[in-house]
Short mmCIF file of C-alpha atoms and ligand atoms in Angstrom, two decimals:
data_model
loop_
_atom_site.label_atom_id
_atom_site.label_comp_id
_atom_site.label_asym_id
_atom_site.label_seq_id
_atom_site.Cartn_x
_atom_site.Cartn_y
_atom_site.Cartn_z
CA UNK A 1 107.90 135.66 81.73
CA UNK A 2 105.85 132.46 81.80
CA UNK A 3 108.00 129.34 81.93
CA UNK A 4 106.94 126.33 79.87
CA UNK A 5 108.01 122.83 78.88
CA UNK A 6 107.87 121.25 75.44
CA UNK A 7 106.52 117.72 75.19
CA UNK A 8 107.13 115.87 71.94
CA UNK A 9 104.69 113.06 71.18
CA UNK A 10 105.23 111.59 67.73
CA UNK A 11 105.03 114.52 65.32
CA UNK A 12 103.37 116.77 67.89
CA UNK A 13 105.15 119.28 70.14
CA UNK A 14 102.97 120.43 73.03
CA UNK A 15 103.78 123.58 74.99
CA UNK A 16 102.92 123.05 78.67
CA UNK A 17 102.98 126.07 81.01
CA UNK A 18 105.03 125.83 84.22
CA UNK A 19 103.65 127.58 87.33
CA UNK A 20 105.98 128.67 90.13
CA UNK A 21 104.78 128.33 93.75
CA UNK A 22 105.56 130.53 96.76
CA UNK A 23 107.48 127.54 98.15
CA UNK A 24 108.27 124.08 96.77
CA UNK A 25 108.69 122.62 93.28
CA UNK A 26 107.35 124.15 90.07
CA UNK A 27 104.25 122.50 88.62
CA UNK A 28 103.74 121.47 85.01
CA UNK A 29 100.24 122.44 83.86
CA UNK A 30 98.86 119.49 81.84
CA UNK A 31 95.21 120.58 81.76
CA UNK A 32 95.19 120.84 77.96
CA UNK A 33 97.26 117.70 77.36
CA UNK A 34 94.39 115.31 76.55
CA UNK A 35 92.65 117.82 74.29
CA UNK A 36 95.83 118.59 72.34
CA UNK A 37 97.69 115.28 72.39
CA UNK A 38 94.98 112.69 73.11
CA UNK A 39 97.04 111.18 75.95
CA UNK A 40 96.56 110.94 79.74
CA UNK A 41 99.28 111.18 82.38
CA UNK A 42 99.70 108.15 84.65
CA UNK A 43 100.38 108.65 88.37
CA UNK A 44 98.65 106.09 90.66
CA UNK A 45 98.88 107.36 94.27
CA UNK A 46 99.53 110.87 92.93
CA UNK A 47 103.20 110.83 93.98
CA UNK A 48 104.03 113.46 91.34
CA UNK A 49 100.69 115.21 90.99
CA UNK A 50 99.50 118.56 92.36
CA UNK A 51 95.72 118.17 92.52
CA UNK A 52 94.94 121.77 93.42
CA UNK A 53 96.29 125.20 94.25
CA UNK A 54 96.25 125.99 97.97
CA UNK A 55 97.46 128.65 100.41
CA UNK A 56 96.82 126.76 103.65
CA UNK A 57 99.63 124.34 104.53
CA UNK A 58 103.09 123.66 103.15
CA UNK A 59 105.36 120.66 103.76
CA UNK A 60 109.02 120.34 102.78
CA UNK A 61 109.62 116.58 103.04
CA UNK A 62 113.38 116.86 102.61
CA UNK A 63 113.88 119.56 105.24
CA UNK A 64 111.21 118.17 107.58
CA UNK A 65 109.29 121.46 107.55
CA UNK A 66 105.55 121.99 108.15
CA UNK A 67 103.97 125.46 107.85
CA UNK A 68 100.35 126.41 108.65
CA UNK A 69 99.69 129.60 106.65
CA UNK A 70 103.48 130.18 106.74
CA UNK A 71 103.97 129.66 110.48
CA UNK A 72 106.34 126.75 111.42
CA UNK A 73 104.60 124.00 113.38
CA UNK A 74 107.31 124.11 116.06
CA UNK A 75 106.52 127.77 116.87
CA UNK A 76 102.77 127.17 116.90
CA UNK A 77 103.11 124.05 119.08
CA UNK A 78 105.23 126.03 121.55
CA UNK A 79 103.37 129.37 121.62
CA UNK A 80 99.83 128.92 120.22
CA UNK A 81 96.80 126.78 121.08
CA UNK A 82 94.40 124.70 119.05
CA UNK A 83 91.51 127.16 118.63
CA UNK A 84 93.95 129.87 117.56
CA UNK A 85 95.40 127.42 115.00
CA UNK A 86 91.83 126.69 113.85
CA UNK A 87 91.27 130.41 113.25
CA UNK A 88 94.60 130.65 111.39
CA UNK A 89 93.82 127.69 109.12
CA UNK A 90 90.25 128.85 108.43
CA UNK A 91 90.87 132.57 107.86
CA UNK A 92 94.57 132.77 106.92
CA UNK A 93 95.82 135.05 109.70
CA UNK A 94 96.41 134.82 113.45
CA UNK A 95 93.45 136.45 115.26
CA UNK A 96 93.71 139.63 117.31
CA UNK A 97 92.26 139.56 120.82
CA UNK A 98 88.73 140.49 119.74
CA UNK A 99 88.70 138.00 116.86
CA UNK A 100 90.05 135.25 119.12
CA UNK A 101 87.42 135.92 121.79
CA UNK A 102 84.60 135.96 119.24
CA UNK A 103 85.80 132.75 117.59
CA UNK A 104 86.15 130.96 120.93
CA UNK A 105 82.66 132.17 121.92
CA UNK A 106 81.13 130.82 118.70
CA UNK A 107 82.88 127.46 118.94
CA UNK A 108 82.06 127.05 122.63
CA UNK A 109 78.38 127.69 122.01
CA UNK A 110 78.09 125.14 119.24
CA UNK A 111 79.53 122.17 121.18
CA UNK A 112 76.15 120.63 122.07
CA UNK A 113 74.48 118.20 119.66
CA UNK A 114 70.82 118.14 118.65
CA UNK A 115 69.33 116.09 121.50
CA UNK A 116 67.75 113.60 119.13
CA UNK A 117 71.20 112.54 117.85
CA UNK A 118 71.68 110.82 121.21
CA UNK A 119 69.19 108.20 120.01
CA UNK A 120 71.27 107.63 116.87
CA UNK A 121 74.06 106.15 118.98
CA UNK A 122 71.64 103.56 120.37
CA UNK A 123 71.52 101.89 116.97
CA UNK A 124 75.15 100.83 117.22
CA UNK A 125 76.50 97.78 119.04
CA UNK A 126 78.34 98.78 122.22
CA UNK A 127 81.52 97.20 120.84
CA UNK A 128 81.40 99.24 117.61
CA UNK A 129 84.71 100.93 116.81
CA UNK A 130 84.30 104.64 117.67
CA UNK A 131 85.39 105.50 114.11
CA UNK A 132 82.38 103.57 112.75
CA UNK A 133 80.11 105.56 115.07
CA UNK A 134 81.74 108.84 114.08
CA UNK A 135 81.39 108.19 110.35
CA UNK A 136 77.70 107.46 110.94
CA UNK A 137 76.91 110.31 113.30
CA UNK A 138 78.85 112.98 111.38
CA UNK A 139 77.17 111.93 108.14
CA UNK A 140 73.81 112.02 109.96
CA UNK A 141 74.42 115.67 110.96
CA UNK A 142 73.18 116.55 107.47
CA UNK A 143 69.82 115.17 108.58
CA UNK A 144 69.68 117.58 111.55
CA UNK A 145 71.32 120.84 110.51
CA UNK A 146 69.38 121.79 107.38
CA UNK A 147 70.27 125.46 107.80
CA UNK A 148 73.96 124.83 106.97
CA UNK A 149 73.78 122.54 103.97
CA UNK A 150 73.75 125.03 101.09
CA UNK A 151 77.36 125.07 99.92
CA UNK A 152 76.67 128.07 97.66
CA UNK A 153 75.79 130.26 100.64
CA UNK A 154 79.02 131.60 102.26
CA UNK A 155 77.19 132.11 105.57
CA UNK A 156 75.97 128.49 105.63
CA UNK A 157 79.51 127.32 104.81
CA UNK A 158 80.76 129.32 107.77
CA UNK A 159 78.11 127.90 110.11
CA UNK A 160 78.86 124.34 108.97
CA UNK A 161 82.57 124.90 109.65
CA UNK A 162 81.92 126.22 113.16
CA UNK A 163 79.47 123.40 113.92
CA UNK A 164 81.92 120.71 112.76
CA UNK A 165 84.89 122.05 114.74
CA UNK A 166 82.69 122.51 117.81
CA UNK A 167 80.80 119.21 117.72
CA UNK A 168 83.43 116.65 116.71
CA UNK A 169 84.85 116.39 120.28
CA UNK A 170 81.32 115.93 121.64
CA UNK A 171 80.60 113.17 119.10
CA UNK A 172 83.95 111.42 119.72
CA UNK A 173 83.46 111.55 123.49
CA UNK A 174 79.92 110.20 123.13
CA UNK A 175 81.22 107.36 120.92
CA UNK A 176 83.73 106.52 123.65
CA UNK A 177 81.20 106.70 126.50
CA UNK A 178 78.76 104.58 124.52
CA UNK A 179 81.44 101.93 123.91
CA UNK A 180 82.11 101.58 127.66
CA UNK A 181 78.48 101.72 128.76
CA UNK A 182 78.78 105.01 130.61
CA UNK A 183 76.37 107.95 130.32
CA UNK A 184 77.14 110.82 127.97
CA UNK A 185 78.53 114.06 129.41
CA UNK A 186 77.35 117.40 128.11
CA UNK A 187 80.03 119.92 127.11
CA UNK A 188 80.91 122.49 129.78
CA UNK A 189 81.27 126.04 128.47
CA UNK A 190 83.61 127.10 131.27
CA UNK A 191 86.25 124.61 130.06
CA UNK A 192 88.67 125.19 127.18
CA UNK A 193 88.46 123.06 124.03
CA UNK A 194 90.89 120.31 125.06
CA UNK A 195 89.80 120.30 128.71
CA UNK A 196 86.17 120.03 127.64
CA UNK A 197 87.01 116.95 125.57
CA UNK A 198 88.83 115.31 128.49
CA UNK A 199 85.87 116.10 130.75
CA UNK A 200 83.35 114.63 128.29
CA UNK A 201 85.47 111.47 128.03
CA UNK A 202 86.46 110.86 131.65
CA UNK A 203 83.88 112.53 133.94
CA UNK A 204 81.28 110.25 135.56
CA UNK A 205 78.10 111.30 137.43
CA UNK A 206 79.22 109.50 140.57
CA UNK A 207 82.01 111.95 141.39
CA UNK A 208 83.38 115.36 140.44
CA UNK A 209 86.06 115.53 137.74
CA UNK A 210 88.86 118.09 137.58
CA UNK A 211 90.73 118.53 134.33
CA UNK A 212 94.49 117.99 134.76
CA UNK A 213 96.02 121.11 133.13
CA UNK A 214 99.11 119.17 132.04
CA UNK A 215 97.00 116.62 130.20
CA UNK A 216 94.79 119.35 128.72
CA UNK A 217 97.87 121.16 127.41
CA UNK A 218 99.27 117.92 125.97
CA UNK A 219 95.91 117.16 124.32
CA UNK A 220 95.76 120.71 122.91
CA UNK A 221 99.28 120.27 121.49
CA UNK A 222 98.36 116.90 119.92
CA UNK A 223 95.38 118.60 118.30
CA UNK A 224 97.56 121.42 116.91
CA UNK A 225 100.04 118.92 115.45
CA UNK A 226 97.33 117.00 113.60
CA UNK A 227 95.27 119.96 112.38
CA UNK A 228 96.22 119.99 108.70
CA UNK A 229 98.73 118.40 106.33
CA UNK A 230 98.36 119.52 102.70
CA UNK A 231 96.62 117.08 100.32
CA UNK A 232 96.92 113.85 102.35
CA UNK A 233 94.58 110.95 101.59
CA UNK A 234 91.68 112.05 103.83
CA UNK A 235 91.90 115.71 102.81
CA UNK A 236 91.92 114.68 99.15
CA UNK A 237 88.86 112.54 99.91
CA UNK A 238 87.07 115.55 101.42
CA UNK A 239 87.98 117.69 98.41
CA UNK A 240 86.83 115.05 95.93
CA UNK A 241 83.55 114.51 97.80
CA UNK A 242 83.04 118.28 98.01
CA UNK A 243 83.74 118.73 94.30
CA UNK A 244 80.46 116.95 93.52
CA UNK A 245 78.56 119.49 95.63
CA UNK A 246 77.93 117.08 98.51
CA UNK A 247 77.02 118.81 101.78
CA UNK A 248 79.88 119.57 104.22
CA UNK A 249 78.83 116.99 106.82
CA UNK A 250 78.85 114.22 104.19
CA UNK A 251 82.30 115.38 103.03
CA UNK A 252 83.76 115.30 106.54
CA UNK A 253 82.21 111.85 107.11
CA UNK A 254 84.05 110.71 103.95
CA UNK A 255 87.28 112.16 105.34
CA UNK A 256 86.78 110.30 108.64
CA UNK A 257 86.24 107.05 106.73
CA UNK A 258 89.48 107.51 104.79
CA UNK A 259 91.48 108.53 107.87
CA UNK A 260 90.51 105.24 109.55
CA UNK A 261 92.92 103.22 107.40
CA UNK A 262 96.09 101.91 109.19
CA UNK A 263 98.28 103.39 106.45
CA UNK A 264 96.90 106.82 107.34
CA UNK A 265 95.22 108.00 110.54
CA UNK A 266 94.70 104.47 111.83
CA UNK A 267 98.48 104.16 112.22
CA UNK A 268 98.49 105.61 115.74
CA UNK A 269 96.28 102.75 116.97
CA UNK A 270 98.26 100.19 114.93
CA UNK A 271 101.56 101.62 116.20
CA UNK A 272 100.72 101.31 119.89
CA UNK A 273 99.36 97.81 119.35
CA UNK A 274 102.63 96.97 117.54
CA UNK A 275 104.73 98.39 120.40
CA UNK A 276 102.69 96.35 122.89
CA UNK A 277 103.10 93.22 120.74
CA UNK A 278 106.88 93.75 120.68
CA UNK A 279 106.61 94.14 124.45
CA UNK A 280 110.29 94.19 125.38
CA UNK A 281 113.44 95.69 123.90
CA UNK A 282 115.02 92.28 123.25
CA UNK A 283 112.24 91.43 120.75
CA UNK A 284 112.88 94.51 118.57
CA UNK A 285 115.40 92.83 116.16
CA UNK A 286 112.75 90.26 115.16
CA UNK A 287 110.33 93.01 114.16
CA UNK A 288 113.01 95.02 112.36
CA UNK A 289 113.77 91.87 110.35
CA UNK A 290 110.09 91.35 109.52
CA UNK A 291 109.71 95.00 108.46
CA UNK A 292 112.59 94.51 105.99
CA UNK A 293 111.29 91.17 104.65
CA UNK A 294 109.64 91.75 101.26
CA UNK A 295 107.60 88.59 101.73
CA UNK A 296 106.24 89.76 105.07
CA UNK A 297 103.41 92.34 104.86
CA UNK A 298 104.42 93.64 108.29
CA UNK A 299 105.48 97.29 108.34
CA UNK A 300 106.78 99.34 111.24
CA UNK A 301 103.67 101.36 112.07
CA UNK A 302 104.43 104.99 112.80
CA UNK A 303 107.41 104.88 110.43
CA UNK A 304 107.71 106.27 106.92
CA UNK A 305 105.79 108.90 105.06
CA UNK A 306 104.78 109.73 101.51
CA UNK A 307 106.24 113.23 101.79
CA UNK A 308 108.66 113.37 104.74
CA UNK A 309 111.99 111.88 103.75
CA UNK A 310 113.47 113.41 106.86
CA UNK A 311 112.16 113.56 110.43
CA UNK A 312 108.43 114.42 110.64
CA UNK A 313 108.61 117.72 112.59
CA UNK A 314 105.44 116.71 114.41
CA UNK A 315 107.10 113.52 115.68
CA UNK A 316 109.86 115.58 117.29
CA UNK A 317 107.37 117.75 119.18
CA UNK A 318 105.30 114.69 120.07
CA UNK A 319 108.38 112.92 121.45
CA UNK A 320 109.08 115.89 123.75
CA UNK A 321 105.44 115.87 124.85
CA UNK A 322 105.64 112.16 125.59
CA UNK A 323 108.62 112.73 127.89
CA UNK A 324 106.82 115.66 129.60
CA UNK A 325 103.48 113.91 130.09
CA UNK A 326 104.85 110.55 131.21
CA UNK A 327 107.37 112.30 133.46
CA UNK A 328 104.63 114.34 135.13
CA UNK A 329 102.49 111.23 135.49
CA UNK A 330 105.46 109.49 137.09
CA UNK A 331 105.57 106.76 134.44
CA UNK A 332 108.69 107.83 132.53
CA UNK A 333 109.83 104.23 132.76
CA UNK A 334 106.74 103.18 130.82
CA UNK A 335 107.89 100.00 129.01
CA UNK A 336 106.08 100.97 125.81
CA UNK A 337 107.96 104.29 125.69
CA UNK A 338 111.24 102.47 126.30
CA UNK A 339 110.49 100.06 123.44
CA UNK A 340 109.52 103.00 121.18
CA UNK A 341 112.75 104.90 121.88
CA UNK A 342 114.94 101.81 121.39
CA UNK A 343 113.04 100.86 118.23
CA UNK A 344 113.55 104.37 116.87
CA UNK A 345 117.27 104.28 117.73
CA UNK A 346 117.84 100.87 116.10
CA UNK A 347 115.76 101.68 113.00
CA UNK A 348 117.53 105.00 112.41
CA UNK A 349 120.87 103.18 112.40
CA UNK A 350 119.67 100.41 110.09
CA UNK A 351 120.71 100.66 106.41
CA UNK A 352 117.24 99.59 105.19
CA UNK A 353 115.46 102.47 106.95
CA UNK A 354 118.25 104.94 106.24
CA UNK A 355 118.36 104.10 102.52
CA UNK A 356 114.56 104.33 102.20
CA UNK A 357 114.49 107.51 104.32
CA UNK A 358 112.02 106.03 106.77
CA UNK A 359 111.68 108.14 109.91
CA UNK A 360 109.13 108.17 112.74
CA UNK A 361 106.00 110.05 111.74
CA UNK A 362 103.33 111.84 113.74
CA UNK A 363 101.75 108.54 114.75
CA UNK A 364 104.83 107.01 116.36
CA UNK A 365 104.67 108.80 119.73
CA UNK A 366 101.10 110.12 119.85
CA UNK A 367 99.66 106.77 120.91
CA UNK A 368 102.01 106.58 123.89
CA UNK A 369 100.75 109.92 125.20
CA UNK A 370 97.09 109.07 124.59
CA UNK A 371 97.55 105.69 126.27
CA UNK A 372 99.12 107.43 129.29
CA UNK A 373 96.10 109.76 129.43
CA UNK A 374 93.83 106.74 129.80
CA UNK A 375 92.43 106.45 126.27
CA UNK A 376 91.93 102.99 124.73
CA UNK A 377 93.73 102.50 121.39
CA UNK A 378 90.34 102.60 119.62
CA UNK A 379 90.08 106.30 120.55
CA UNK A 380 93.40 107.30 118.98
CA UNK A 381 92.12 107.78 115.43
CA UNK A 382 88.90 109.53 116.58
CA UNK A 383 91.17 112.07 118.32
CA UNK A 384 93.13 112.45 115.08
CA UNK A 385 89.76 113.03 113.32
CA UNK A 386 88.76 115.74 115.83
CA UNK A 387 92.06 117.53 115.21
CA UNK A 388 92.01 117.17 111.43
CA UNK A 389 88.42 118.40 111.02
CA UNK A 390 89.61 122.02 110.88
CA UNK A 391 92.09 121.09 108.15
CA UNK A 392 89.46 119.24 106.17
CA UNK A 393 86.91 122.03 106.47
CA UNK A 394 89.48 124.74 105.66
CA UNK A 395 90.57 122.90 102.52
CA UNK A 396 86.93 122.24 101.61
CA UNK A 397 86.06 125.95 102.01
CA UNK A 398 89.09 126.90 99.89
CA UNK A 399 87.97 124.54 97.13
CA UNK A 400 84.27 125.49 97.22
CA UNK A 401 85.20 129.17 97.18
CA UNK A 402 87.41 128.72 94.08
CA UNK A 403 85.44 129.99 91.05
CA UNK A 404 87.43 127.69 88.74
CA UNK A 405 86.54 124.59 90.82
CA UNK A 406 85.01 121.63 88.94
CA UNK A 407 84.05 118.08 89.81
CA UNK A 408 87.08 115.81 90.29
CA UNK A 409 87.06 113.04 87.69
CA UNK A 410 90.39 111.18 87.12
CA UNK A 411 90.79 108.97 84.01
CA UNK A 412 92.57 105.58 83.79
CA UNK A 413 94.94 103.30 81.92
CA UNK A 414 92.42 100.68 80.69
CA UNK A 415 93.84 97.17 80.39
CA UNK A 416 90.57 95.27 80.20
CA UNK A 417 88.87 93.41 77.33
CA UNK A 418 88.28 95.01 73.92
CA UNK A 419 84.65 95.29 72.73
CA UNK A 420 83.10 91.81 72.40
CA UNK A 421 79.56 90.46 71.76
CA UNK A 422 77.28 88.91 74.39
CA UNK A 423 77.13 85.08 74.42
CA UNK A 424 73.88 83.39 75.45
CA UNK A 425 74.06 81.04 78.41
CA UNK A 426 73.38 77.95 76.26
CA UNK A 427 76.57 78.68 74.24
CA UNK A 428 78.95 79.27 77.19
C1 SDX B 1 99.78 109.72 108.19
O1 SDX B 1 100.03 111.93 103.81
C2 SDX B 1 100.00 112.48 104.97
O2 SDX B 1 100.32 113.63 105.11
C3 SDX B 1 99.51 111.56 106.11
C4 SDX B 1 99.67 112.11 107.51
C5 SDX B 1 98.77 113.31 107.75
O3 SDX B 1 99.04 114.05 108.68
O4 SDX B 1 97.69 113.37 107.08
O5 SDX B 1 101.01 112.50 107.74
C6 SDX B 1 99.26 111.08 108.54
O6 SDX B 1 99.09 109.00 107.53
C7 SDX B 1 101.19 109.35 108.61
C8 SDX B 1 101.61 107.94 108.06
C9 SDX B 1 101.01 106.88 109.01
N1 SDX B 1 101.18 105.54 108.46
C10 SDX B 1 102.03 104.64 109.02
O7 SDX B 1 102.79 104.92 109.94
C11 SDX B 1 101.94 103.25 108.42
C12 SDX B 1 103.36 102.71 108.13
N2 SDX B 1 103.93 103.50 107.03
C13 SDX B 1 103.80 102.94 105.68
O8 SDX B 1 102.60 102.27 105.45
C14 SDX B 1 104.24 103.94 104.60
O9 SDX B 1 105.42 104.50 105.02
C15 SDX B 1 103.30 105.05 104.21
C16 SDX B 1 101.96 104.54 103.79
C17 SDX B 1 103.13 106.03 105.30
C18 SDX B 1 103.94 105.79 103.01
O10 SDX B 1 103.92 104.92 101.99
P1 SDX B 1 104.58 105.30 100.57
O11 SDX B 1 104.95 106.70 100.42
O12 SDX B 1 103.66 104.73 99.56
O13 SDX B 1 105.92 104.57 100.70
P2 SDX B 1 106.18 103.25 99.99
O14 SDX B 1 105.09 102.29 100.37
O15 SDX B 1 106.40 103.54 98.56
O16 SDX B 1 107.52 102.81 100.72
C19 SDX B 1 108.77 103.06 100.13
C20 SDX B 1 109.60 101.87 100.54
C21 SDX B 1 108.93 100.53 100.18
O17 SDX B 1 109.96 99.60 99.96
P3 SDX B 1 110.34 99.27 98.41
O18 SDX B 1 109.06 98.81 97.74
O19 SDX B 1 110.88 100.57 97.83
O20 SDX B 1 111.37 98.17 98.53
O21 SDX B 1 109.76 101.85 101.97
C22 SDX B 1 109.15 100.68 102.51
C23 SDX B 1 108.21 100.13 101.46
O22 SDX B 1 108.09 98.73 101.58
N3 SDX B 1 108.42 101.13 103.68
C24 SDX B 1 108.44 100.52 104.87
C25 SDX B 1 107.64 101.31 105.71
N4 SDX B 1 107.15 102.35 105.01
C26 SDX B 1 107.62 102.24 103.76
N5 SDX B 1 109.06 99.39 105.29
C27 SDX B 1 108.85 99.06 106.60
N6 SDX B 1 108.11 99.76 107.47
C28 SDX B 1 107.49 100.89 107.06
N7 SDX B 1 106.75 101.60 107.91
#
């Protein structure tokens, strides 16, 4: 029996269907509201709005749960690896051995870029932020890969997805190398996905480079934790761009641009810079005070979340990884990690953070690990972008493949001027 809600507006009573999900809250279907009642709903920031139907990722913000195709992130982080998670997000099921081998083969053999794209980097200043370079180069991929632009061809959609997942690490590593004036490294097919990325970032022609398996495993785990996250700002950007029929490379470039913001994917860079600015444990109270001061725009970066009103499950796994990696690197007394742990302890006991349900999010500890690996803070969000590309492209494929899909076109609450006549300059 279909559930519904009755909405009374003046003399009108509108029947609105209610849809029940597999997990999470029911949704009120308002698609016919404007046609029948001549009113819009109003929800800036979409805090109460389901923009689409999806089967990919589920978050329970109160329980601190994150599922990729039903599998808890904790189990995947412990037992899976990034390319297997990519397969799961893209195709909906964990691969068997043959499927996993084929997928890894296809990704590995798409990691190189069209050689001419190397020249594209030369147009940037050396001190360009790697995110600026990535937005440019990923968007420019639509100028090089004409055989995977037709969004109506399922095969071309598949090729575009493989190319994006395979090439983002290469592009991010090139952006990094370019920013430090070192030569690009080509991908190495004998290395796994995370190890290949570390090699492309840190190898130099002057000496041989051996991937540290502990760092490669930590990088792979970071990538798994960031792979997808429901309809977050950058994923919604990719969906909205895709809804106009834009090619997949342009859509992912739009997602990268949105992720860059410090309220979103840029928070990992902002968080580590904040921890460094705090510097020592004794300065934490000053920053806690500023974070609570309504007149001070300062916020604790890496804290709070639109959905999680409990611990971000990714932050828990990341915190364990931070202890592992820094311990193995012999820097467990890293002052930044000490400040982070003390800041977390103090904040979680503070009434302001408790009452507003502000907990550490995925960005709170990730920067500490990446810093320990030798990455500059400017590379933190590019690494988030590499990881999230599979989520973006999976959500994009789901939307494009939906026969009911239409162009996204929100309306507004207009508070501007009523119609008025033009006044010639001589009368103004
Ligand atoms: C990501 O959406 C996703 O899924 C994103 C992400 C993903 O994987 O895609 O999880 C990745 O973006 C994680 C979030 C990274 N951002 C940061 O760490 C930046 C710091 N956090 C804040 O900017 C904020 O918490 C947001 C943007 C994350 C969430 O903002 P909301 O949901 O709009 O929360 P809000 O601004 O309405 O805050 C509620 C209250 C406000 O106080 P009041 O107006 O009610 O008095 O809490 C306060 C805020 O001022 N608050 C904070 C705070 N975050 C919220 N106060 C101090 N420090 C903070 N970090």
